[in-house]
Structure formats: structure tokens, C-alpha cells
Coordinates of N, CA and C in Angstrom, one line a residue:
M399 N 200.7 -9.7 -9.7 CA 200.5 -9.5 -11.1 C 201.8 -8.9 -11.7
S400 N 202.4 -9.5 -12.7 CA 203.6 -9.0 -13.3 C 203.3 -7.8 -14.1
I401 N 204.2 -6.8 -14.2 CA 204.1 -5.7 -15.1 C 204.1 -6.2 -16.5
L402 N 204.5 -7.4 -16.8 CA 204.5 -7.9 -18.2 C 203.1 -8.2 -18.6
H403 N 202.1 -8.3 -17.7 CA 200.7 -8.5 -18.1 C 199.9 -7.3 -18.4
T404 N 200.6 -6.1 -18.3 CA 199.9 -4.9 -18.5 C 200.1 -4.4 -20.0
P405 N 199.2 -3.7 -20.6 CA 199.4 -3.2 -21.9 C 200.6 -2.2 -22.0
A406 N 201.1 -2.0 -23.1 CA 202.3 -1.1 -23.3 C 201.9 0.3 -22.7
E407 N 202.9 0.8 -21.9 CA 202.7 2.1 -21.2 C 201.6 2.1 -20.3
G408 N 201.1 1.0 -19.8 CA 200.0 1.0 -18.9 C 200.5 0.7 -17.5
A409 N 199.5 0.8 -16.5 CA 199.8 0.6 -15.1 C 199.1 -0.7 -14.7
V410 N 199.6 -1.3 -13.6 CA 198.9 -2.5 -13.1 C 197.6 -2.1 -12.5
L411 N 197.4 -1.0 -11.9 CA 196.2 -0.5 -11.3 C 195.8 0.9 -11.8
N412 N 194.6 1.0 -12.2 CA 194.1 2.3 -12.7 C 192.8 2.6 -12.0
P413 N 192.6 3.8 -11.4 CA 191.4 4.1 -10.7 C 190.2 4.4 -11.7
F414 N 189.0 4.1 -11.3 CA 187.8 4.3 -12.1 C 186.8 5.0 -11.2
V415 N 186.3 6.2 -11.6 CA 185.3 6.9 -10.8 C 184.0 7.1 -11.6
M416 N 182.8 7.0 -11.0 CA 181.5 7.1 -11.6 C 180.9 8.3 -10.9
V417 N 180.6 9.4 -11.7 CA 180.1 10.6 -11.2 C 179.0 11.2 -12.0
E418 N 178.3 12.2 -11.5 CA 177.4 13.0 -12.4 C 178.3 14.0 -13.1
N419 N 178.0 14.2 -14.4 CA 178.8 15.2 -15.1 C 180.2 14.8 -15.3
A420 N 180.5 13.7 -15.9 CA 181.8 13.2 -16.1 C 182.6 14.2 -16.9
A421 N 182.0 14.8 -17.9 CA 182.7 15.8 -18.8 C 183.3 17.0 -17.9
G422 N 182.5 17.4 -16.9 CA 183.0 18.4 -16.0 C 184.2 18.0 -15.2
L423 N 184.2 16.7 -14.7 CA 185.3 16.2 -14.0 C 186.5 16.1 -14.9
I424 N 186.3 15.7 -16.1 CA 187.4 15.6 -17.1 C 188.1 17.0 -17.2
T425 N 187.2 18.0 -17.4 CA 187.8 19.4 -17.5 C 188.5 19.8 -16.3
F426 N 188.0 19.5 -15.1 CA 188.6 19.8 -13.8 C 190.0 19.2 -13.7
V427 N 190.1 17.9 -14.0 CA 191.3 17.2 -13.9 C 192.3 17.7 -14.9
S428 N 191.8 17.9 -16.1 CA 192.7 18.4 -17.2 C 193.3 19.7 -16.9
E429 N 192.5 20.6 -16.3 CA 193.0 22.0 -16.1 C 193.8 22.1 -14.8
V430 N 193.4 21.4 -13.7 CA 194.1 21.4 -12.5 C 195.4 20.7 -12.6
F431 N 195.5 19.5 -13.2 CA 196.7 18.8 -13.2 C 197.5 19.0 -14.5
E432 N 196.9 19.8 -15.4 CA 197.6 20.2 -16.7 C 197.9 19.0 -17.5
V433 N 196.9 18.2 -17.7 CA 197.0 17.0 -18.6 C 195.8 17.0 -19.5
A434 N 195.8 16.1 -20.5 CA 194.7 16.0 -21.5 C 194.0 14.7 -21.4
E435 N 192.7 14.7 -21.8 CA 192.0 13.5 -21.9 C 192.5 12.7 -23.1
T436 N 192.5 11.4 -22.9 CA 192.9 10.5 -24.0 C 191.7 10.4 -25.0
E437 N 191.7 11.2 -26.1 CA 190.6 11.3 -27.0 C 190.2 9.9 -27.5
A438 N 191.1 9.0 -27.8 CA 190.8 7.7 -28.4 C 189.9 6.9 -27.4
A439 N 190.0 7.2 -26.1 CA 189.2 6.4 -25.2 C 187.8 7.0 -24.9
H440 N 187.5 8.2 -25.4 CA 186.3 8.9 -25.1 C 185.1 8.1 -25.8
T441 N 184.2 7.5 -25.0 CA 183.1 6.7 -25.6 C 181.8 7.2 -24.9
E442 N 180.9 7.7 -25.8 CA 179.6 8.2 -25.3 C 178.5 7.2 -25.6
M443 N 177.5 7.2 -24.8 CA 176.2 6.5 -25.0 C 175.4 7.3 -26.0
P444 N 174.4 6.7 -26.6 CA 173.5 7.5 -27.5 C 172.9 8.7 -26.9
D445 N 172.7 8.8 -25.6 CA 172.2 10.0 -25.0 C 173.3 11.0 -24.6
G446 N 174.5 10.8 -25.0 CA 175.6 11.7 -24.8 C 176.4 11.5 -23.5
T447 N 175.9 10.6 -22.6 CA 176.6 10.4 -21.4 C 177.9 9.6 -21.7
L448 N 178.9 9.7 -20.8 CA 180.1 9.0 -21.0 C 180.1 7.6 -20.4
I449 N 180.3 6.6 -21.1 CA 180.4 5.3 -20.6 C 181.9 4.9 -20.4
H450 N 182.8 5.7 -21.0 CA 184.2 5.5 -20.8 C 185.0 6.7 -21.2
S451 N 186.0 7.1 -20.4 CA 186.9 8.1 -20.7 C 188.2 7.9 -19.9
E452 N 189.3 8.5 -20.3 CA 190.5 8.3 -19.6 C 191.3 9.7 -19.6
V453 N 191.9 10.0 -18.5 CA 192.8 11.1 -18.3 C 194.1 10.5 -17.8
R454 N 195.2 10.7 -18.4 CA 196.5 10.1 -18.0 C 197.2 11.1 -17.1
L455 N 197.5 10.5 -15.9 CA 198.3 11.3 -14.9 C 199.6 10.4 -14.7
G456 N 200.7 10.9 -15.3 CA 201.9 10.0 -15.2 C 201.7 8.8 -16.0
A457 N 201.9 7.6 -15.3 CA 201.8 6.3 -16.0 C 200.4 5.7 -15.7
V458 N 199.5 6.4 -15.1 CA 198.2 5.8 -14.7 C 197.1 6.5 -15.4
D459 N 196.1 5.8 -15.8 CA 194.9 6.3 -16.4 C 193.8 6.4 -15.4
L460 N 193.3 7.6 -15.2 CA 192.1 7.9 -14.3 C 190.9 7.7 -15.3
M461 N 190.1 6.7 -15.1 CA 189.0 6.5 -15.9 C 187.7 7.1 -15.2
I462 N 187.0 7.8 -16.1 CA 185.8 8.6 -15.5 C 184.6 8.3 -16.4
V463 N 183.5 8.0 -15.7 CA 182.2 7.7 -16.4 C 181.1 8.4 -15.8
D464 N 180.0 8.6 -16.5 CA 178.8 9.2 -16.0 C 178.0 8.1 -15.3
R465 N 177.4 8.4 -14.2 CA 176.5 7.4 -13.5 C 175.3 7.3 -14.4
Q466 N 174.9 6.1 -14.7 CA 173.7 5.8 -15.5 C 172.5 5.6 -14.5
Q467 N 171.4 5.7 -15.0 CA 170.2 5.6 -14.2 C 170.2 4.2 -13.4
G468 N 170.0 4.3 -12.1 CA 170.0 3.1 -11.3 C 171.4 2.7 -10.8
W469 N 172.4 3.4 -11.3 CA 173.8 3.1 -10.8 C 174.1 4.0 -9.6
P470 N 175.0 3.6 -8.7 CA 175.4 4.5 -7.6 C 176.5 5.3 -8.0
L471 N 176.6 6.5 -7.4 CA 177.8 7.3 -7.5 C 179.0 6.6 -6.9
R472 N 180.2 6.7 -7.5 CA 181.4 6.0 -6.9 C 182.6 7.0 -7.1
P473 N 182.6 8.1 -6.3 CA 183.7 9.0 -6.3 C 184.9 8.2 -5.7
G474 N 186.1 8.8 -5.9 CA 187.3 8.1 -5.5 C 188.1 8.7 -4.4
L475 N 189.0 7.9 -3.8 CA 190.0 8.4 -2.9 C 191.3 8.2 -3.7
L476 N 191.9 9.3 -4.1 CA 193.0 9.3 -5.1 C 194.3 9.9 -4.6
Q477 N 195.4 9.3 -4.8 CA 196.7 9.8 -4.4 C 197.5 10.2 -5.6
V478 N 198.0 11.4 -5.6 CA 198.8 11.9 -6.8 C 200.1 12.6 -6.3
W479 N 201.2 12.3 -7.0 CA 202.4 13.0 -6.7 C 202.5 14.2 -7.7
V480 N 202.8 15.4 -7.1 CA 202.8 16.6 -7.9 C 204.1 17.4 -7.6
E481 N 204.4 18.4 -8.3 CA 205.6 19.2 -8.1 C 205.4 20.1 -6.9
D482 N 204.3 20.8 -6.8 CA 204.1 21.8 -5.8 C 202.6 21.7 -5.3
V483 N 202.5 21.2 -4.0 CA 201.2 21.0 -3.5 C 200.4 22.3 -3.3
S484 N 201.0 23.3 -2.8 CA 200.4 24.6 -2.6 C 199.8 25.2 -3.9
A485 N 200.7 25.1 -5.0 CA 200.2 25.7 -6.3 C 199.1 24.9 -6.8
L486 N 199.1 23.6 -6.7 CA 198.0 22.8 -7.2 C 196.7 23.0 -6.4
L487 N 196.8 23.1 -5.1 CA 195.6 23.4 -4.3 C 195.0 24.8 -4.7
E488 N 195.9 25.8 -5.0 CA 195.4 27.1 -5.4 C 194.7 27.0 -6.7
R489 N 195.3 26.3 -7.7 CA 194.7 26.1 -9.0 C 193.3 25.4 -8.8
A490 N 193.3 24.3 -8.0 CA 192.1 23.5 -7.8 C 191.0 24.3 -7.2
T491 N 191.3 25.2 -6.2 CA 190.2 26.0 -5.6 C 189.6 26.9 -6.6
G492 N 190.4 27.4 -7.5 CA 189.9 28.2 -8.6 C 188.9 27.5 -9.5
H493 N 188.9 26.2 -9.4 CA 188.0 25.3 -10.2 C 187.0 24.6 -9.3
G494 N 186.7 25.2 -8.2 CA 185.7 24.7 -7.3 C 186.0 23.7 -6.3
A495 N 187.3 23.3 -6.1 CA 187.7 22.3 -5.1 C 187.7 23.0 -3.7
T496 N 187.7 22.2 -2.7 CA 187.8 22.7 -1.3 C 189.1 22.1 -0.7
V497 N 189.9 22.9 -0.1 CA 191.1 22.4 0.5 C 190.6 21.7 1.8
V498 N 191.1 20.5 1.9 CA 190.8 19.6 3.1 C 192.0 19.8 4.1
T499 N 193.2 19.6 3.5 CA 194.4 19.7 4.3 C 195.4 20.6 3.6
P500 N 195.8 21.8 4.1 CA 196.7 22.6 3.4 C 198.1 21.9 3.3
A501 N 198.9 22.4 2.4 CA 200.3 21.8 2.3 C 200.9 21.8 3.7
T502 N 201.2 20.5 4.1 CA 201.7 20.3 5.4 C 202.9 19.3 5.4
P503 N 204.0 19.6 6.1 CA 205.1 18.7 6.2 C 204.6 17.3 6.6
F504 N 205.1 16.3 5.9 CA 204.7 14.9 6.2 C 206.0 14.0 6.2
Y505 N 205.8 12.8 6.5 CA 206.9 11.8 6.7 C 207.6 11.5 5.4
G506 N 208.8 11.0 5.6 CA 209.6 10.6 4.4 C 210.0 11.7 3.6
G507 N 210.2 12.9 4.1 CA 210.7 14.1 3.3 C 209.7 14.5 2.2
T508 N 208.4 14.5 2.6 CA 207.3 14.9 1.7 C 206.5 16.0 2.3
T509 N 205.7 16.6 1.4 CA 204.6 17.6 1.7 C 203.3 16.9 1.3
L510 N 202.3 17.0 2.2 CA 201.0 16.4 1.9 C 200.0 17.5 1.9
G511 N 199.0 17.5 1.0 CA 197.9 18.3 1.0 C 196.7 17.5 0.5
R512 N 195.5 17.9 0.9 CA 194.3 17.2 0.4 C 193.3 18.2 -0.1
M513 N 192.5 17.7 -1.1 CA 191.4 18.5 -1.6 C 190.2 17.6 -1.9
L514 N 189.0 18.2 -1.8 CA 187.8 17.6 -2.2 C 187.3 18.3 -3.4
D515 N 187.1 17.6 -4.5 CA 186.6 18.2 -5.8 C 185.1 18.3 -5.7
P516 N 184.5 19.1 -6.7 CA 183.0 19.2 -6.7 C 182.3 17.9 -6.9
W517 N 183.0 16.8 -7.3 CA 182.3 15.5 -7.5 C 182.5 14.6 -6.4
Q518 N 183.0 15.1 -5.3 CA 183.3 14.4 -4.0 C 184.4 13.4 -4.1
N519 N 185.3 13.5 -5.1 CA 186.6 12.8 -5.0 C 187.5 13.4 -4.1
L520 N 188.1 12.7 -3.2 CA 189.1 13.2 -2.2 C 190.5 12.8 -2.7
W521 N 191.3 13.9 -2.9 CA 192.6 13.7 -3.5 C 193.7 14.0 -2.4
W522 N 194.6 13.0 -2.3 CA 195.8 13.2 -1.5 C 196.9 13.7 -2.5
L523 N 197.5 14.8 -2.2 CA 198.5 15.4 -3.0 C 199.9 15.3 -2.3
Y524 N 200.9 14.7 -2.9 CA 202.2 14.6 -2.3 C 203.2 15.3 -3.2
A525 N 204.2 15.9 -2.6 CA 205.3 16.4 -3.3 C 206.6 16.1 -2.5
P526 N 207.7 15.8 -3.2 CA 209.0 15.6 -2.5 C 209.4 16.9 -1.8
A527 N 210.0 16.7 -0.6 CA 210.6 17.8 0.2 C 211.9 17.2 0.8
P528 N 212.9 16.9 -0.1 CA 214.1 16.3 0.4 C 214.8 17.1 1.4
G529 N 215.3 16.3 2.4 CA 216.1 17.0 3.5 C 215.3 17.6 4.6
R530 N 214.0 17.7 4.5 CA 213.2 18.2 5.6 C 213.0 17.1 6.6
P531 N 213.2 17.4 7.9 CA 212.9 16.3 8.9 C 211.5 16.0 9.0
D532 N 211.2 14.8 9.4 CA 209.8 14.3 9.6 C 209.2 15.2 10.7
P533 N 207.8 15.4 10.6 CA 207.2 16.2 11.7 C 207.1 15.4 13.0
V534 N 206.9 16.1 14.1 CA 206.7 15.5 15.4 C 205.3 14.8 15.4
P535 N 205.2 13.6 15.8 CA 203.9 12.9 15.8 C 202.9 13.7 16.7
H536 N 201.6 13.7 16.3 CA 200.6 14.4 17.0 C 200.4 13.9 18.4
W537 N 200.8 12.7 18.7 CA 200.7 12.2 20.1 C 201.7 12.7 21.0
D538 N 202.8 13.3 20.4 CA 203.7 14.0 21.3 C 203.2 15.4 21.6
D539 N 203.6 15.9 22.7 CA 203.0 17.2 23.1 C 203.1 18.3 22.1
E540 N 204.2 18.4 21.4 CA 204.4 19.5 20.5 C 203.9 19.2 19.1
G541 N 203.5 18.0 18.8 CA 203.1 17.6 17.4 C 201.7 18.1 17.0
S542 N 201.6 18.3 15.7 CA 200.3 18.7 15.2 C 199.5 17.5 14.7
D543 N 198.2 17.6 14.9 CA 197.3 16.5 14.4 C 196.5 17.0 13.1
T544 N 197.0 18.0 12.4 CA 196.4 18.5 11.2 C 196.1 17.4 10.2
I545 N 197.1 16.6 10.0 CA 196.9 15.5 9.0 C 195.7 14.7 9.2
F546 N 195.5 14.2 10.5 CA 194.4 13.4 10.8 C 193.1 14.2 11.0
T547 N 193.1 15.2 11.7 CA 191.8 15.9 12.0 C 191.2 16.5 10.7
T548 N 191.9 17.0 9.8 CA 191.3 17.5 8.6 C 190.7 16.4 7.7
L549 N 191.3 15.3 7.7 CA 190.7 14.1 7.0 C 189.5 13.6 7.7
D550 N 189.6 13.5 9.0 CA 188.5 12.9 9.8 C 187.3 13.8 9.7
A551 N 187.4 15.1 9.8 CA 186.3 16.0 9.7 C 185.6 16.0 8.3
T552 N 186.4 15.9 7.3 CA 185.9 15.8 5.9 C 185.1 14.5 5.7
L553 N 185.7 13.4 6.0 CA 185.1 12.1 5.8 C 183.7 12.1 6.6
R554 N 183.8 12.6 7.8 CA 182.5 12.6 8.6 C 181.4 13.4 8.0
S555 N 181.9 14.5 7.3 CA 180.9 15.4 6.7 C 180.3 14.8 5.5
L556 N 180.9 13.8 4.9 CA 180.4 13.2 3.6 C 179.4 12.0 3.9
R557 N 179.2 11.7 5.1 CA 178.3 10.5 5.4 C 176.9 10.7 4.9

């Protein structure tokens, strides 16, 4: 798909999550990531539930809707680049998120952290860490397996 096929200032791929209390998730994302909901996209059903909303993170719209009766929940697995993983995790825990993986050195000169929000969305948070060497792989004797074990434990707990 060519970028030419996307709307102006849009992205080729935009995540969509279906949760209970979409308004609460919008508030969480807005306050934790310091972004605003796109008011023009806010569309409510006659009963007040959200059938469409958008929160813009960089060049991508995170679309959030309320689960309607008979519809399944569809939380997301979301990757976001941030300036400071530790600071964002701290802000997120103040809004009810759980740290899955603390800020940890990762490959390619990056820091990785993960959080689970109260709506069961699992967020991968990356920040550049230029010049830092890659970690030793966990399969080497000195390497840490924090990156894998924290994710594994969390995903198993959500079954």
C-alpha cells in the first residue's frame, strides 16, 4: 500500500481497540501520553457509548470504541516510541497501569518498557538510547531474560 493512498497526515496502519469505558481509556491515553482526543472524530451512539473516537500519537490515530452488547472486547498490543520510558511508566502507574517490564536496555540502542493499562491493552514503550551497547542475550550465561519473562508471565496471566 502506497503512502499516496492514505488521507492527508494519516498513517497506513492505525490501531483500533474495543473496550468497556472507552471514555476512561481516552482520558488515560490523553493524560499519560500528553495528547488530545480528536474532537471531530468523537461519535456517540444514542445511549452515550462511543462508536468512534481517535487519539493521535505522532502520525498514527489510536481509535477507541465502547464494546456494544454482544460484541467481544478487543484490547490491543501497542508499540509507542516515547522520550523517556521510565517517566512514562511512572505517569501511567499513577493512572492505574501496571508495569510489566521496567525500563530495560534493549537492542539497537534503545530502552524498552511495557505496561498493562486498566483496559488490558499491553503497551511496548521504546525510547532511543544512542551509543549504548546491546544487552547480552539471555541465553548467554551473563544475560538477563527480563524482556521475555515479564511479557510471558503477563500474557499467561491474561488467559
